[in-house]
């Protein structure tokens, strides 16, 4: 059959998932499971890798890998996307299925939620149809105990015919047993005989007609009974996948085609059409799950979910749901702005002093003047700005945001807002991708994979940029802080919060508007089906939140910003100081842009800063400062007050600040985001549109605001 | 036992319904079935979202929100207990 190890096993794995095993002897473990089962926590606890824990479907958007060693063996753990099923409704289900089926992992561990076993068994049973090497990890045992839910693990194991391990990954309970079980199954030292889901007689009969030939063709590579069932179900995605991985088309075989026709005839005779067939397949699985769950789960406390319901009653209440949501968002911003002030000022001072030492050091080295200028005034100052302005707000914002995420609040936001998304012909889960966008728009764009209908997914991708990412937040916060608010003590941070909140709400409204317009024009169509799980609230682990959000997000984003800021600082310094005809290059460009920039309430330097800030929004303000400073004589920027003075010296008014805030909110996505959109949509056209739409919106809005204010004589 | 069938989205919060008929087609049907909404499944209507739609349902131990467009394709029999 030519199904060599090369073409099926590790070879394919490497290609598809970029799996990197150190040696062929490494054991590959796939981690599958429903979303919200603590799958990523299991992953983290096993590997020690600080990988992000998901609280909604699709968080694990690209598969994460981690390694661990147990009793001398190396294990490579692959975290598959969280899915409810493998009957392929979405890209993620297909990825998970293909890996389990064609990636040939040595073991597949299915993580299930002990508090919601019946629903989770659906996926377990489906995976058991594909592979024999399955372990069920019943996670969140601690939550279940707290809720008075008892899961009889031994009985479950006996009923399923696979090893079952109970864990509470957050506390580490049961993880050693899990590792031991993985070892036993991977090394075939533990007999696993998964119970196959029983379907009704006609289906069984039809399967038996095809299975022998499938087995003859595929051997032991893939479970032939399962393939037979998928063939009956006319699952084209599986045929395509087989074509891709095995390089041959199953249905090219004449004998198989014949038996398939026979099977279809049998079904037809019994009035089983495709719809009916699917119903029967799903019914078979669901009924089995129900039967097993009833035998192994005892609920001692019938009111176990009363707390969740009460909390939902408040957080999604008709009158308070949305106000609470806005208040929470406002509180997060307020804490960020208020809390960031002090460390920001501190960092600025530290960097200022360091600059003095650096200067002395460079002088001592005898560095030529222009190199000193480039290094200190160009690179160093840009870096100092990026770090002192970005680090404190991020170090506060991300943990707070992660806290809301861990509590399970974000799906409630989607629930509260879905109606408005529906009106905009978009998907409620877009609210989740937008939340992600607050962190990073590129991440938000990737998160759009959780939306399974292509149309709504594109809408979410094209509009994600309306959510200000944390690269733009400092710009918004700085402008709101130093300009709109005239140092009025306690009220200043409140007013700045309101200004930022207003910007965010405007972004949300523009998202709805743009989604609606897109649905009515180039992305016409009715909203597709919508299902959203509202998982139980979970007690967040504060310590882990801080570690995770600081390491995963804050340092990652800051690192990227710094990496871009350093060379950008250099180039921009050169532009600001390299003169042609007695004027710097930057000034030439700014002058050229000035007439248009003035129309939309900005000036040439600001627009220039936005254009040069394409690689990363974080550097817009440093570019601007450098542009201004190159013109004016030297100015040591050691406080926000001086920054304000610098801006005022360049004819800034409140209108300039407002227009710049508006333009920061609505302009082209950063380079990384554009690149991600290109990758996600596989289309230049959509990438171009994602550039044009927010840019046009920004220009139009700024034009109206600037001209309006000028006509009304407000400035 | 001759209970009238009504679409799920018309069942008020706090009531229970038993699924008796599913009229969705294609992918939408599959998605609803995947949630475990096969015949005779009991669904509890939990609450409506602030704007009145979608609605949260308790289905086989999980809380799932469905829009009225989906819920109207499920016909249920109200259970009085």
PDB file of N, CA and C in Angstrom, chain A residues 566-648:
ATOM      1  N   UNK A 566      13.938  50.032  18.671  1.00  0.00           N
ATOM      2  CA  UNK A 566      15.366  50.354  18.596  1.00  0.00           C
ATOM      3  C   UNK A 566      15.794  50.718  17.171  1.00  0.00           C
ATOM      4  N   UNK A 567      15.579  49.826  16.193  1.00  0.00           N
ATOM      5  CA  UNK A 567      15.971  50.232  14.827  1.00  0.00           C
ATOM      6  C   UNK A 567      15.145  51.402  14.316  1.00  0.00           C
ATOM      7  N   UNK A 568      13.856  51.443  14.700  1.00  0.00           N
ATOM      8  CA  UNK A 568      13.018  52.550  14.239  1.00  0.00           C
ATOM      9  C   UNK A 568      13.557  53.870  14.789  1.00  0.00           C
ATOM     10  N   UNK A 569      13.987  53.848  16.049  1.00  0.00           N
ATOM     11  CA  UNK A 569      14.546  55.038  16.662  1.00  0.00           C
ATOM     12  C   UNK A 569      15.745  55.543  15.867  1.00  0.00           C
ATOM     13  N   UNK A 570      16.536  54.596  15.426  1.00  0.00           N
ATOM     14  CA  UNK A 570      17.729  54.932  14.650  1.00  0.00           C
ATOM     15  C   UNK A 570      17.360  55.585  13.320  1.00  0.00           C
ATOM     16  N   UNK A 571      16.468  54.923  12.595  1.00  0.00           N
ATOM     17  CA  UNK A 571      16.079  55.434  11.275  1.00  0.00           C
ATOM     18  C   UNK A 571      15.430  56.806  11.392  1.00  0.00           C
ATOM     19  N   UNK A 572      14.561  56.921  12.378  1.00  0.00           N
ATOM     20  CA  UNK A 572      13.844  58.184  12.498  1.00  0.00           C
ATOM     21  C   UNK A 572      14.776  59.307  12.944  1.00  0.00           C
ATOM     22  N   UNK A 573      15.719  58.935  13.802  1.00  0.00           N
ATOM     23  CA  UNK A 573      16.667  59.970  14.214  1.00  0.00           C
ATOM     24  C   UNK A 573      17.445  60.469  12.990  1.00  0.00           C
ATOM     25  N   UNK A 574      17.838  59.508  12.145  1.00  0.00           N
ATOM     26  CA  UNK A 574      18.552  59.899  10.928  1.00  0.00           C
ATOM     27  C   UNK A 574      17.682  60.797  10.061  1.00  0.00           C
ATOM     28  N   UNK A 575      16.426  60.411   9.916  1.00  0.00           N
ATOM     29  CA  UNK A 575      15.508  61.231   9.099  1.00  0.00           C
ATOM     30  C   UNK A 575      15.335  62.614   9.683  1.00  0.00           C
ATOM     31  N   UNK A 576      15.318  62.660  11.012  1.00  0.00           N
ATOM     32  CA  UNK A 576      15.083  63.947  11.657  1.00  0.00           C
ATOM     33  C   UNK A 576      16.322  64.832  11.599  1.00  0.00           C
ATOM     34  N   UNK A 577      17.487  64.211  11.409  1.00  0.00           N
ATOM     35  CA  UNK A 577      18.716  64.986  11.484  1.00  0.00           C
ATOM     36  C   UNK A 577      19.503  65.063  10.194  1.00  0.00           C
ATOM     37  N   UNK A 578      19.086  64.311   9.219  1.00  0.00           N
ATOM     38  CA  UNK A 578      19.771  64.347   7.933  1.00  0.00           C
ATOM     39  C   UNK A 578      19.143  65.447   7.081  1.00  0.00           C
ATOM     40  N   UNK A 579      19.927  66.433   6.778  1.00  0.00           N
ATOM     41  CA  UNK A 579      19.347  67.616   6.127  1.00  0.00           C
ATOM     42  C   UNK A 579      19.534  67.632   4.618  1.00  0.00           C
ATOM     43  N   UNK A 580      18.509  68.047   3.949  1.00  0.00           N
ATOM     44  CA  UNK A 580      18.571  68.326   2.516  1.00  0.00           C
ATOM     45  C   UNK A 580      18.063  69.756   2.340  1.00  0.00           C
ATOM     46  N   UNK A 581      18.837  70.576   1.658  1.00  0.00           N
ATOM     47  CA  UNK A 581      18.462  71.986   1.463  1.00  0.00           C
ATOM     48  C   UNK A 581      18.154  72.692   2.779  1.00  0.00           C
ATOM     49  N   UNK A 582      18.971  72.426   3.776  1.00  0.00           N
ATOM     50  CA  UNK A 582      18.803  73.118   5.046  1.00  0.00           C
ATOM     51  C   UNK A 582      17.615  72.666   5.875  1.00  0.00           C
ATOM     52  N   UNK A 583      17.001  71.563   5.482  1.00  0.00           N
ATOM     53  CA  UNK A 583      15.855  71.093   6.252  1.00  0.00           C
ATOM     54  C   UNK A 583      15.949  69.568   6.373  1.00  0.00           C
ATOM     55  N   UNK A 584      15.526  69.048   7.519  1.00  0.00           N
ATOM     56  CA  UNK A 584      15.645  67.605   7.701  1.00  0.00           C
ATOM     57  C   UNK A 584      14.670  66.866   6.784  1.00  0.00           C
ATOM     58  N   UNK A 585      15.022  65.598   6.546  1.00  0.00           N
ATOM     59  CA  UNK A 585      14.146  64.757   5.720  1.00  0.00           C
ATOM     60  C   UNK A 585      12.754  64.677   6.320  1.00  0.00           C
ATOM     61  N   UNK A 586      12.744  64.495   7.655  1.00  0.00           N
ATOM     62  CA  UNK A 586      11.467  64.374   8.358  1.00  0.00           C
ATOM     63  C   UNK A 586      10.633  65.637   8.160  1.00  0.00           C
ATOM     64  N   UNK A 587      11.315  66.792   8.238  1.00  0.00           N
ATOM     65  CA  UNK A 587      10.609  68.057   8.057  1.00  0.00           C
ATOM     66  C   UNK A 587      10.072  68.178   6.636  1.00  0.00           C
ATOM     67  N   UNK A 588      10.871  67.702   5.669  1.00  0.00           N
ATOM     68  CA  UNK A 588      10.403  67.718   4.283  1.00  0.00           C
ATOM     69  C   UNK A 588       9.117  66.915   4.139  1.00  0.00           C
ATOM     70  N   UNK A 589       9.175  65.692   4.684  1.00  0.00           N
ATOM     71  CA  UNK A 589       7.998  64.819   4.595  1.00  0.00           C
ATOM     72  C   UNK A 589       6.816  65.445   5.312  1.00  0.00           C
ATOM     73  N   UNK A 590       7.090  65.960   6.526  1.00  0.00           N
ATOM     74  CA  UNK A 590       6.016  66.550   7.310  1.00  0.00           C
ATOM     75  C   UNK A 590       5.401  67.735   6.575  1.00  0.00           C
ATOM     76  N   UNK A 591       6.272  68.506   5.937  1.00  0.00           N
ATOM     77  CA  UNK A 591       5.777  69.670   5.200  1.00  0.00           C
ATOM     78  C   UNK A 591       4.875  69.237   4.047  1.00  0.00           C
ATOM     79  N   UNK A 592       5.310  68.157   3.410  1.00  0.00           N
ATOM     80  CA  UNK A 592       4.531  67.647   2.291  1.00  0.00           C
ATOM     81  C   UNK A 592       3.149  67.175   2.767  1.00  0.00           C
ATOM     82  N   UNK A 593       3.111  66.568   3.937  1.00  0.00           N
ATOM     83  CA  UNK A 593       1.856  66.036   4.453  1.00  0.00           C
ATOM     84  C   UNK A 593       0.985  67.101   5.116  1.00  0.00           C
ATOM     85  N   UNK A 594       1.622  68.214   5.460  1.00  0.00           N
ATOM     86  CA  UNK A 594       0.947  69.231   6.267  1.00  0.00           C
ATOM     87  C   UNK A 594      -0.445  69.646   5.769  1.00  0.00           C
ATOM     88  N   UNK A 595      -0.604  70.009   4.471  1.00  0.00           N
ATOM     89  CA  UNK A 595      -1.930  70.503   4.051  1.00  0.00           C
ATOM     90  C   UNK A 595      -3.039  69.484   4.311  1.00  0.00           C
ATOM     91  N   UNK A 596      -2.763  68.217   3.944  1.00  0.00           N
ATOM     92  CA  UNK A 596      -3.779  67.195   4.147  1.00  0.00           C
ATOM     93  C   UNK A 596      -3.989  66.941   5.642  1.00  0.00           C
ATOM     94  N   UNK A 597      -2.878  66.857   6.379  1.00  0.00           N
ATOM     95  CA  UNK A 597      -2.979  66.594   7.811  1.00  0.00           C
ATOM     96  C   UNK A 597      -3.790  67.683   8.499  1.00  0.00           C
ATOM     97  N   UNK A 598      -3.600  68.909   8.062  1.00  0.00           N
ATOM     98  CA  UNK A 598      -4.324  70.006   8.686  1.00  0.00           C
ATOM     99  C   UNK A 598      -5.836  69.851   8.490  1.00  0.00           C
ATOM    100  N   UNK A 599      -6.208  69.375   7.296  1.00  0.00           N
ATOM    101  CA  UNK A 599      -7.640  69.172   7.008  1.00  0.00           C
ATOM    102  C   UNK A 599      -8.293  68.246   8.034  1.00  0.00           C
ATOM    103  N   UNK A 600      -7.542  67.242   8.485  1.00  0.00           N
ATOM    104  CA  UNK A 600      -8.136  66.299   9.421  1.00  0.00           C
ATOM    105  C   UNK A 600      -7.683  66.568  10.860  1.00  0.00           C
ATOM    106  N   UNK A 601      -7.295  67.800  11.103  1.00  0.00           N
ATOM    107  CA  UNK A 601      -7.049  68.218  12.484  1.00  0.00           C
ATOM    108  C   UNK A 601      -5.697  67.833  13.036  1.00  0.00           C
ATOM    109  N   UNK A 602      -4.848  67.221  12.207  1.00  0.00           N
ATOM    110  CA  UNK A 602      -3.516  66.838  12.687  1.00  0.00           C
ATOM    111  C   UNK A 602      -2.486  67.814  12.123  1.00  0.00           C
ATOM    112  N   UNK A 603      -1.219  67.503  12.282  1.00  0.00           N
ATOM    113  CA  UNK A 603      -0.231  68.246  11.513  1.00  0.00           C
ATOM    114  C   UNK A 603       0.678  67.255  10.802  1.00  0.00           C
ATOM    115  N   UNK A 604       1.542  67.763   9.949  1.00  0.00           N
ATOM    116  CA  UNK A 604       2.366  66.890   9.114  1.00  0.00           C
ATOM    117  C   UNK A 604       3.180  65.895   9.929  1.00  0.00           C
ATOM    118  N   UNK A 605       3.699  66.349  11.093  1.00  0.00           N
ATOM    119  CA  UNK A 605       4.532  65.465  11.910  1.00  0.00           C
ATOM    120  C   UNK A 605       3.722  64.308  12.480  1.00  0.00           C
ATOM    121  N   UNK A 606       2.493  64.621  12.891  1.00  0.00           N
ATOM    122  CA  UNK A 606       1.669  63.560  13.491  1.00  0.00           C
ATOM    123  C   UNK A 606       1.371  62.492  12.445  1.00  0.00           C
ATOM    124  N   UNK A 607       0.952  62.951  11.267  1.00  0.00           N
ATOM    125  CA  UNK A 607       0.609  62.002  10.215  1.00  0.00           C
ATOM    126  C   UNK A 607       1.841  61.183   9.845  1.00  0.00           C
ATOM    127  N   UNK A 608       2.971  61.881   9.777  1.00  0.00           N
ATOM    128  CA  UNK A 608       4.239  61.222   9.484  1.00  0.00           C
ATOM    129  C   UNK A 608       4.525  60.150  10.528  1.00  0.00           C
ATOM    130  N   UNK A 609       4.274  60.490  11.798  1.00  0.00           N
ATOM    131  CA  UNK A 609       4.529  59.539  12.893  1.00  0.00           C
ATOM    132  C   UNK A 609       3.661  58.295  12.730  1.00  0.00           C
ATOM    133  N   UNK A 610       2.400  58.512  12.332  1.00  0.00           N
ATOM    134  CA  UNK A 610       1.523  57.358  12.120  1.00  0.00           C
ATOM    135  C   UNK A 610       2.024  56.492  10.963  1.00  0.00           C
ATOM    136  N   UNK A 611       2.482  57.167   9.908  1.00  0.00           N
ATOM    137  CA  UNK A 611       2.951  56.402   8.750  1.00  0.00           C
ATOM    138  C   UNK A 611       4.204  55.611   9.113  1.00  0.00           C
ATOM    139  N   UNK A 612       5.142  56.293   9.776  1.00  0.00           N
ATOM    140  CA  UNK A 612       6.377  55.594  10.157  1.00  0.00           C
ATOM    141  C   UNK A 612       6.115  54.569  11.252  1.00  0.00           C
ATOM    142  N   UNK A 613       4.990  54.719  11.938  1.00  0.00           N
ATOM    143  CA  UNK A 613       4.646  53.788  13.016  1.00  0.00           C
ATOM    144  C   UNK A 613       4.006  52.517  12.511  1.00  0.00           C
ATOM    145  N   UNK A 614       3.965  52.318  11.220  1.00  0.00           N
ATOM    146  CA  UNK A 614       3.340  51.116  10.661  1.00  0.00           C
ATOM    147  C   UNK A 614       3.868  49.813  11.273  1.00  0.00           C
ATOM    148  N   UNK A 615       5.185  49.695  11.478  1.00  0.00           N
ATOM    149  CA  UNK A 615       5.664  48.438  12.071  1.00  0.00           C
ATOM    150  C   UNK A 615       5.061  48.163  13.443  1.00  0.00           C
ATOM    151  N   UNK A 616       4.849  49.186  14.231  1.00  0.00           N
ATOM    152  CA  UNK A 616       4.264  48.998  15.555  1.00  0.00           C
ATOM    153  C   UNK A 616       3.715  50.327  16.048  1.00  0.00           C
ATOM    154  N   UNK A 617       2.484  50.301  16.520  1.00  0.00           N
ATOM    155  CA  UNK A 617       1.851  51.537  16.962  1.00  0.00           C
ATOM    156  C   UNK A 617       2.520  52.169  18.183  1.00  0.00           C
ATOM    157  N   UNK A 618       3.287  51.343  18.892  1.00  0.00           N
ATOM    158  CA  UNK A 618       3.908  51.831  20.123  1.00  0.00           C
ATOM    159  C   UNK A 618       4.834  53.002  19.867  1.00  0.00           C
ATOM    160  N   UNK A 619       5.392  53.070  18.642  1.00  0.00           N
ATOM    161  CA  UNK A 619       6.449  54.052  18.433  1.00  0.00           C
ATOM    162  C   UNK A 619       5.940  55.362  17.835  1.00  0.00           C
ATOM    163  N   UNK A 620       4.619  55.492  17.713  1.00  0.00           N
ATOM    164  CA  UNK A 620       4.079  56.719  17.119  1.00  0.00           C
ATOM    165  C   UNK A 620       4.496  57.951  17.920  1.00  0.00           C
ATOM    166  N   UNK A 621       4.289  57.902  19.214  1.00  0.00           N
ATOM    167  CA  UNK A 621       4.610  59.072  20.038  1.00  0.00           C
ATOM    168  C   UNK A 621       6.117  59.352  20.075  1.00  0.00           C
ATOM    169  N   UNK A 622       6.954  58.336  20.267  1.00  0.00           N
ATOM    170  CA  UNK A 622       8.398  58.631  20.198  1.00  0.00           C
ATOM    171  C   UNK A 622       8.819  59.278  18.874  1.00  0.00           C
ATOM    172  N   UNK A 623       8.253  58.825  17.769  1.00  0.00           N
ATOM    173  CA  UNK A 623       8.595  59.426  16.477  1.00  0.00           C
ATOM    174  C   UNK A 623       8.209  60.897  16.475  1.00  0.00           C
ATOM    175  N   UNK A 624       7.010  61.126  16.987  1.00  0.00           N
ATOM    176  CA  UNK A 624       6.498  62.490  17.018  1.00  0.00           C
ATOM    177  C   UNK A 624       7.416  63.384  17.848  1.00  0.00           C
ATOM    178  N   UNK A 625       7.796  62.875  19.012  1.00  0.00           N
ATOM    179  CA  UNK A 625       8.658  63.665  19.889  1.00  0.00           C
ATOM    180  C   UNK A 625       9.976  63.978  19.185  1.00  0.00           C
ATOM    181  N   UNK A 626      10.516  62.953  18.542  1.00  0.00           N
ATOM    182  CA  UNK A 626      11.790  63.175  17.869  1.00  0.00           C
ATOM    183  C   UNK A 626      11.671  64.191  16.742  1.00  0.00           C
ATOM    184  N   UNK A 627      10.568  64.073  16.020  1.00  0.00           N
ATOM    185  CA  UNK A 627      10.339  65.027  14.942  1.00  0.00           C
ATOM    186  C   UNK A 627      10.289  66.444  15.471  1.00  0.00           C
ATOM    187  N   UNK A 628       9.555  66.627  16.547  1.00  0.00           N
ATOM    188  CA  UNK A 628       9.417  67.970  17.125  1.00  0.00           C
ATOM    189  C   UNK A 628      10.745  68.446  17.716  1.00  0.00           C
ATOM    190  N   UNK A 629      11.420  67.506  18.401  1.00  0.00           N
ATOM    191  CA  UNK A 629      12.639  67.907  19.098  1.00  0.00           C
ATOM    192  C   UNK A 629      13.748  68.285  18.140  1.00  0.00           C
ATOM    193  N   UNK A 630      13.770  67.627  16.979  1.00  0.00           N
ATOM    194  CA  UNK A 630      14.817  67.947  16.015  1.00  0.00           C
ATOM    195  C   UNK A 630      14.676  69.389  15.568  1.00  0.00           C
ATOM    196  N   UNK A 631      13.475  69.869  15.570  1.00  0.00           N
ATOM    197  CA  UNK A 631      13.238  71.249  15.146  1.00  0.00           C
ATOM    198  C   UNK A 631      13.594  72.236  16.239  1.00  0.00           C
ATOM    199  N   UNK A 632      12.975  71.998  17.381  1.00  0.00           N
ATOM    200  CA  UNK A 632      13.256  72.916  18.479  1.00  0.00           C
ATOM    201  C   UNK A 632      14.636  72.570  19.018  1.00  0.00           C
ATOM    202  N   UNK A 633      15.155  73.436  19.831  1.00  0.00           N
ATOM    203  CA  UNK A 633      16.466  73.127  20.389  1.00  0.00           C
ATOM    204  C   UNK A 633      16.303  72.001  21.396  1.00  0.00           C
ATOM    205  N   UNK A 634      17.388  71.525  21.924  1.00  0.00           N
ATOM    206  CA  UNK A 634      17.364  70.379  22.819  1.00  0.00           C
ATOM    207  C   UNK A 634      16.397  70.564  23.975  1.00  0.00           C
ATOM    208  N   UNK A 635      15.728  69.514  24.256  1.00  0.00           N
ATOM    209  CA  UNK A 635      14.789  69.573  25.363  1.00  0.00           C
ATOM    210  C   UNK A 635      14.859  68.244  26.080  1.00  0.00           C
ATOM    211  N   UNK A 636      15.118  68.301  27.352  1.00  0.00           N
ATOM    212  CA  UNK A 636      15.174  67.052  28.110  1.00  0.00           C
ATOM    213  C   UNK A 636      13.758  66.698  28.525  1.00  0.00           C
ATOM    214  N   UNK A 637      13.314  65.565  28.048  1.00  0.00           N
ATOM    215  CA  UNK A 637      11.938  65.189  28.359  1.00  0.00           C
ATOM    216  C   UNK A 637      11.907  64.359  29.615  1.00  0.00           C
ATOM    217  N   UNK A 638      11.675  65.002  30.738  1.00  0.00           N
ATOM    218  CA  UNK A 638      11.648  64.156  31.913  1.00  0.00           C
ATOM    219  C   UNK A 638      10.304  64.182  32.619  1.00  0.00           C
ATOM    220  N   UNK A 639       9.326  64.769  31.989  1.00  0.00           N
ATOM    221  CA  UNK A 639       7.999  64.649  32.595  1.00  0.00           C
ATOM    222  C   UNK A 639       6.923  64.888  31.549  1.00  0.00           C
ATOM    223  N   UNK A 640       5.748  64.434  31.907  1.00  0.00           N
ATOM    224  CA  UNK A 640       4.591  64.639  31.043  1.00  0.00           C
ATOM    225  C   UNK A 640       4.345  66.126  30.801  1.00  0.00           C
ATOM    226  N   UNK A 641       4.677  66.923  31.835  1.00  0.00           N
ATOM    227  CA  UNK A 641       4.424  68.357  31.722  1.00  0.00           C
ATOM    228  C   UNK A 641       5.252  68.961  30.588  1.00  0.00           C
ATOM    229  N   UNK A 642       6.501  68.499  30.503  1.00  0.00           N
ATOM    230  CA  UNK A 642       7.342  69.017  29.433  1.00  0.00           C
ATOM    231  C   UNK A 642       6.892  68.531  28.070  1.00  0.00           C
ATOM    232  N   UNK A 643       6.349  67.316  28.082  1.00  0.00           N
ATOM    233  CA  UNK A 643       5.812  66.774  26.840  1.00  0.00           C
ATOM    234  C   UNK A 643       4.678  67.670  26.355  1.00  0.00           C
ATOM    235  N   UNK A 644       3.847  68.067  27.308  1.00  0.00           N
ATOM    236  CA  UNK A 644       2.723  68.930  26.980  1.00  0.00           C
ATOM    237  C   UNK A 644       3.242  70.257  26.410  1.00  0.00           C
ATOM    238  N   UNK A 645       4.266  70.779  27.069  1.00  0.00           N
ATOM    239  CA  UNK A 645       4.830  72.044  26.611  1.00  0.00           C
ATOM    240  C   UNK A 645       5.369  71.915  25.188  1.00  0.00           C
ATOM    241  N   UNK A 646       6.029  70.763  24.946  1.00  0.00           N
ATOM    242  CA  UNK A 646       6.577  70.519  23.610  1.00  0.00           C
ATOM    243  C   UNK A 646       5.464  70.552  22.568  1.00  0.00           C
ATOM    244  N   UNK A 647       4.348  69.878  22.910  1.00  0.00           N
ATOM    245  CA  UNK A 647       3.222  69.838  21.979  1.00  0.00           C
ATOM    246  C   UNK A 647       2.631  71.224  21.775  1.00  0.00           C
ATOM    247  N   UNK A 648       2.495  71.952  22.885  1.00  0.00           N
ATOM    248  CA  UNK A 648       1.909  73.290  22.782  1.00  0.00           C
ATOM    249  C   UNK A 648       2.802  74.198  21.929  1.00  0.00           C
TER     250      UNK A 648
END
